[in-house]
């Protein structure tokens, strides 16, 4: 480790010899002229009897003060103000040990001098010399000095996934998740760490609140020079909006077949209208994401879904001259009952007269109503009791107004052709949201199982407790648990946000290498065991923009802040384009 010459201003005090000192924490008596804030990094050195110099690096976690000699409250006035009693003010800070270099399990010396950790000392305190996978700025401290994360824990090499928790509307979870994606995908540092696969790395982002994320390609109108300086501290000299973004929005409900589809994103009318044709819905087995309630898997309804999913695939043929439509015929094109084998090949097209034609979700309901009739000639449900079959039908038919408009002709498939793909789901019913999330994430996961780990696929999703709840079962929950446990080895990395980690499936919040917290609810703070007691209490008072990060390389969570976004995070944030300004001037001149 390169030693550093300390100037007198580096000195802040000495290790308190009146308090216990151990290998985990110590107290520092501050010099009268020292000003120290929480989260500052400090260093203390000592020489062992063997002649080895040891440096102890730590982070300030608390600050206290006392007037020595004061026994009664009134003594404070006599000592500090009128000076008619002897006494002395003493200020102390509590320090948690981050690192001992070399790694020897020895406690600091009581009375040893303590200094601010600057330059190479600061780098050593934050383990920058051990970030062999490359380092990426993940925020900055109160002095606007960058805080780094080991990229090998962000790209799946040594770890993966990011879990962000905090109170809705205050913790800035989505804002921080976007910041991380921006640093990875848009900055020269991030692209260099991604390497040759940078141009093919993709992020799938779900917009779950208003139309907040539908303008990431537009500049933020309130980005001033002071806020640009925050990016400069992270070595980003010219922050710009996301440069490679596609936007997808669901169609507005209603409308007849053949009518022009209208995007439901009012502030983004140019968004591609997405959905699933009946053929894709059947061949991708998406019926399983229509029934995502936990009680659907606790009964035989889940079994009926599995059988019906396979039977639909067996009997569905492409419809002649109508791409995406299918015709359900009596004669199956496969003798297999295993879904994966059934869809391994594509059957020949058939004319409309060959069976029941399916062009939308309502046509599909008509098919199921006939094929699941217990008195009919079809045996699509085996020996399942009639009551269970009717329960399955009731659940499916109840979904028609909730997600039926997503399965129809004329819609476009969500393709990740650009670096960031934003899929709007905020206006959908919860059942529709779960369906879209399940359909798209499962496709990303399935596609990566047939390729190498690179290029990476990031999935950013808020309100994770709705899709991977702590209790219950279901295909959506199982999908996210599978991604949490196997995703990093396949190059699928989850950036998940939730108000309370205790409501999310345990593997999904345990596996992430980076655990981030914004402001926490006081009743939930005790659940975050990776935080120190001091940080758990402080997290209930965090202001927006303040986070605390736990990462494997650094043994103690480190608070940080992140810069103001250069991209619009809602409709009102977007700066006017040149064309919009010209249009406004022309309109004003016409008055």
Short mmCIF file of C-alpha atoms in Angstrom, two decimals, residues 305-495:
data_model
loop_
_atom_site.label_atom_id
_atom_site.label_comp_id
_atom_site.label_asym_id
_atom_site.label_seq_id
_atom_site.Cartn_x
_atom_site.Cartn_y
_atom_site.Cartn_z
CA UNK A 305 -54.17 -24.71 -16.87
CA UNK A 306 -51.21 -26.97 -17.65
CA UNK A 307 -53.38 -29.44 -19.54
CA UNK A 308 -55.28 -26.76 -21.46
CA UNK A 309 -52.02 -24.99 -22.37
CA UNK A 310 -50.71 -28.18 -23.99
CA UNK A 311 -54.01 -28.98 -25.72
CA UNK A 312 -54.21 -25.49 -27.23
CA UNK A 313 -50.72 -25.92 -28.62
CA UNK A 314 -51.56 -29.40 -30.00
CA UNK A 315 -54.70 -28.27 -31.83
CA UNK A 316 -53.66 -24.77 -32.99
CA UNK A 317 -52.67 -24.35 -36.65
CA UNK A 318 -51.62 -21.09 -38.32
CA UNK A 319 -54.48 -19.54 -40.26
CA UNK A 320 -53.98 -19.22 -44.01
CA UNK A 321 -53.16 -15.67 -45.15
CA UNK A 322 -53.59 -14.12 -41.68
CA UNK A 323 -50.29 -13.92 -39.84
CA UNK A 324 -50.74 -14.31 -36.11
CA UNK A 325 -54.22 -15.86 -36.21
CA UNK A 326 -54.81 -19.56 -35.57
CA UNK A 327 -57.46 -22.11 -36.27
CA UNK A 328 -58.27 -24.71 -33.62
CA UNK A 329 -58.87 -28.05 -35.32
CA UNK A 330 -60.21 -31.32 -33.97
CA UNK A 331 -57.18 -33.21 -35.22
CA UNK A 332 -54.00 -32.45 -33.23
CA UNK A 333 -50.72 -31.99 -35.09
CA UNK A 334 -48.71 -33.71 -32.33
CA UNK A 335 -49.16 -36.89 -30.34
CA UNK A 336 -47.02 -35.56 -27.51
CA UNK A 337 -48.59 -34.15 -24.36
CA UNK A 338 -45.41 -32.31 -23.36
CA UNK A 339 -45.66 -28.63 -24.17
CA UNK A 340 -42.00 -28.15 -25.09
CA UNK A 341 -42.12 -31.01 -27.61
CA UNK A 342 -45.41 -29.81 -29.07
CA UNK A 343 -44.07 -26.34 -29.92
CA UNK A 344 -40.69 -27.60 -31.14
CA UNK A 345 -42.04 -27.59 -34.70
CA UNK A 346 -44.53 -25.34 -36.50
CA UNK A 347 -47.53 -27.09 -38.08
CA UNK A 348 -48.73 -26.25 -41.61
CA UNK A 349 -51.30 -23.51 -42.13
CA UNK A 350 -54.99 -24.37 -42.45
CA UNK A 351 -57.96 -22.52 -43.95
CA UNK A 352 -60.62 -20.87 -41.81
CA UNK A 353 -63.10 -23.66 -42.50
CA UNK A 354 -60.88 -26.25 -40.80
CA UNK A 355 -61.99 -25.31 -37.29
CA UNK A 356 -62.60 -22.44 -34.87
CA UNK A 357 -60.70 -19.30 -35.86
CA UNK A 358 -58.99 -17.31 -33.10
CA UNK A 359 -58.11 -13.69 -33.80
CA UNK A 360 -58.32 -12.28 -30.27
CA UNK A 361 -58.75 -13.23 -26.63
CA UNK A 362 -62.54 -13.37 -26.90
CA UNK A 363 -62.31 -15.91 -29.72
CA UNK A 364 -60.06 -17.94 -27.43
CA UNK A 365 -62.69 -17.84 -24.69
CA UNK A 366 -65.24 -19.19 -27.16
CA UNK A 367 -62.89 -22.07 -27.96
CA UNK A 368 -62.36 -22.92 -24.29
CA UNK A 369 -66.08 -22.73 -23.59
CA UNK A 370 -66.65 -25.45 -26.19
CA UNK A 371 -63.58 -27.59 -25.61
CA UNK A 372 -63.96 -27.66 -21.81
CA UNK A 373 -67.63 -28.58 -21.87
CA UNK A 374 -67.81 -31.72 -19.67
CA UNK A 375 -70.66 -33.03 -21.80
CA UNK A 376 -68.87 -32.37 -25.09
CA UNK A 377 -66.79 -34.75 -27.24
CA UNK A 378 -63.42 -33.24 -26.23
CA UNK A 379 -61.24 -34.49 -23.42
CA UNK A 380 -59.08 -31.46 -22.68
CA UNK A 381 -59.18 -31.74 -18.91
CA UNK A 382 -58.65 -35.42 -18.25
CA UNK A 383 -60.59 -36.68 -15.26
CA UNK A 384 -60.67 -33.33 -13.49
CA UNK A 385 -63.84 -32.70 -11.56
CA UNK A 386 -66.42 -30.49 -13.22
CA UNK A 387 -66.31 -27.93 -10.40
CA UNK A 388 -62.58 -27.40 -10.90
CA UNK A 389 -62.99 -26.98 -14.66
CA UNK A 390 -65.73 -24.41 -14.12
CA UNK A 391 -63.55 -22.58 -11.61
CA UNK A 392 -60.79 -22.42 -14.24
CA UNK A 393 -63.23 -21.07 -16.82
CA UNK A 394 -64.55 -18.43 -14.41
CA UNK A 395 -61.02 -17.19 -13.74
CA UNK A 396 -60.12 -17.03 -17.43
CA UNK A 397 -63.34 -15.26 -18.42
CA UNK A 398 -62.89 -12.72 -15.64
CA UNK A 399 -59.61 -11.74 -17.28
CA UNK A 400 -61.23 -10.57 -20.51
CA UNK A 401 -61.71 -6.92 -19.45
CA UNK A 402 -58.40 -6.94 -17.57
CA UNK A 403 -55.98 -8.15 -20.22
CA UNK A 404 -58.05 -9.29 -23.18
CA UNK A 405 -57.03 -6.29 -25.30
CA UNK A 406 -53.38 -7.44 -25.13
CA UNK A 407 -54.08 -10.62 -27.13
CA UNK A 408 -55.25 -9.66 -30.59
CA UNK A 409 -54.19 -9.14 -34.18
CA UNK A 410 -52.26 -6.07 -35.29
CA UNK A 411 -50.13 -5.60 -32.17
CA UNK A 412 -46.34 -5.59 -32.22
CA UNK A 413 -43.99 -7.85 -30.33
CA UNK A 414 -41.75 -6.20 -27.73
CA UNK A 415 -38.26 -6.50 -29.16
CA UNK A 416 -35.10 -5.35 -27.40
CA UNK A 417 -33.43 -3.81 -30.42
CA UNK A 418 -32.03 -0.80 -28.56
CA UNK A 419 -29.98 -0.46 -25.39
CA UNK A 420 -33.05 0.35 -23.28
CA UNK A 421 -36.56 -0.90 -23.91
CA UNK A 422 -39.26 0.78 -21.82
CA UNK A 423 -42.53 -1.13 -21.54
CA UNK A 424 -45.45 0.80 -20.10
CA UNK A 425 -47.74 -1.22 -17.80
CA UNK A 426 -48.95 1.48 -15.40
CA UNK A 427 -52.48 1.69 -16.79
CA UNK A 428 -53.12 -2.05 -16.83
CA UNK A 429 -55.11 -3.98 -14.26
CA UNK A 430 -52.85 -5.85 -11.83
CA UNK A 431 -53.64 -9.10 -13.63
CA UNK A 432 -52.56 -7.47 -16.89
CA UNK A 433 -49.38 -6.14 -15.31
CA UNK A 434 -48.44 -9.58 -14.01
CA UNK A 435 -49.19 -11.10 -17.40
CA UNK A 436 -46.97 -8.64 -19.28
CA UNK A 437 -44.11 -8.90 -16.80
CA UNK A 438 -44.26 -12.71 -16.81
CA UNK A 439 -44.48 -12.98 -20.59
CA UNK A 440 -41.57 -10.64 -21.30
CA UNK A 441 -39.21 -11.64 -18.49
CA UNK A 442 -39.70 -15.35 -19.17
CA UNK A 443 -38.83 -14.78 -22.82
CA UNK A 444 -35.64 -12.93 -21.88
CA UNK A 445 -34.71 -15.71 -19.47
CA UNK A 446 -35.52 -18.52 -21.92
CA UNK A 447 -33.57 -16.91 -24.76
CA UNK A 448 -30.46 -16.50 -22.59
CA UNK A 449 -30.45 -20.18 -21.63
CA UNK A 450 -29.48 -21.02 -25.20
CA UNK A 451 -26.63 -18.49 -25.41
CA UNK A 452 -23.58 -17.51 -23.39
CA UNK A 453 -23.55 -15.16 -20.43
CA UNK A 454 -22.77 -12.19 -22.65
CA UNK A 455 -24.24 -9.96 -23.91
CA UNK A 456 -25.94 -9.15 -20.63
CA UNK A 457 -29.65 -8.58 -20.12
CA UNK A 458 -30.77 -6.27 -17.31
CA UNK A 459 -34.37 -6.26 -16.09
CA UNK A 460 -35.54 -3.25 -14.06
CA UNK A 461 -38.83 -3.64 -12.20
CA UNK A 462 -40.49 -1.69 -9.40
CA UNK A 463 -43.08 -3.01 -6.92
CA UNK A 464 -41.37 -6.39 -6.96
CA UNK A 465 -43.53 -7.64 -4.08
CA UNK A 466 -46.47 -7.85 -6.54
CA UNK A 467 -44.61 -10.29 -8.77
CA UNK A 468 -42.48 -12.27 -6.32
CA UNK A 469 -44.36 -12.16 -2.98
CA UNK A 470 -42.82 -13.65 0.14
CA UNK A 471 -45.73 -16.07 0.64
CA UNK A 472 -47.50 -18.38 -1.79
CA UNK A 473 -46.62 -20.05 -5.07
CA UNK A 474 -47.14 -19.39 -8.74
CA UNK A 475 -45.34 -19.26 -12.09
CA UNK A 476 -44.39 -15.59 -11.77
CA UNK A 477 -42.92 -15.97 -8.30
CA UNK A 478 -41.05 -19.09 -9.37
CA UNK A 479 -39.69 -17.24 -12.41
CA UNK A 480 -38.14 -14.48 -10.31
CA UNK A 481 -36.77 -16.94 -7.78
CA UNK A 482 -35.15 -18.84 -10.66
CA UNK A 483 -33.65 -15.62 -12.03
CA UNK A 484 -32.34 -14.69 -8.57
CA UNK A 485 -30.66 -18.06 -8.15
CA UNK A 486 -29.46 -18.81 -11.70
CA UNK A 487 -29.78 -15.57 -13.64
CA UNK A 488 -26.29 -14.20 -13.10
CA UNK A 489 -24.67 -17.30 -14.59
CA UNK A 490 -26.88 -16.84 -17.67
CA UNK A 491 -26.32 -13.10 -17.94
CA UNK A 492 -29.81 -12.07 -16.78
CA UNK A 493 -29.50 -9.51 -14.00
CA UNK A 494 -32.40 -8.12 -12.01
CA UNK A 495 -32.58 -4.55 -10.71
#
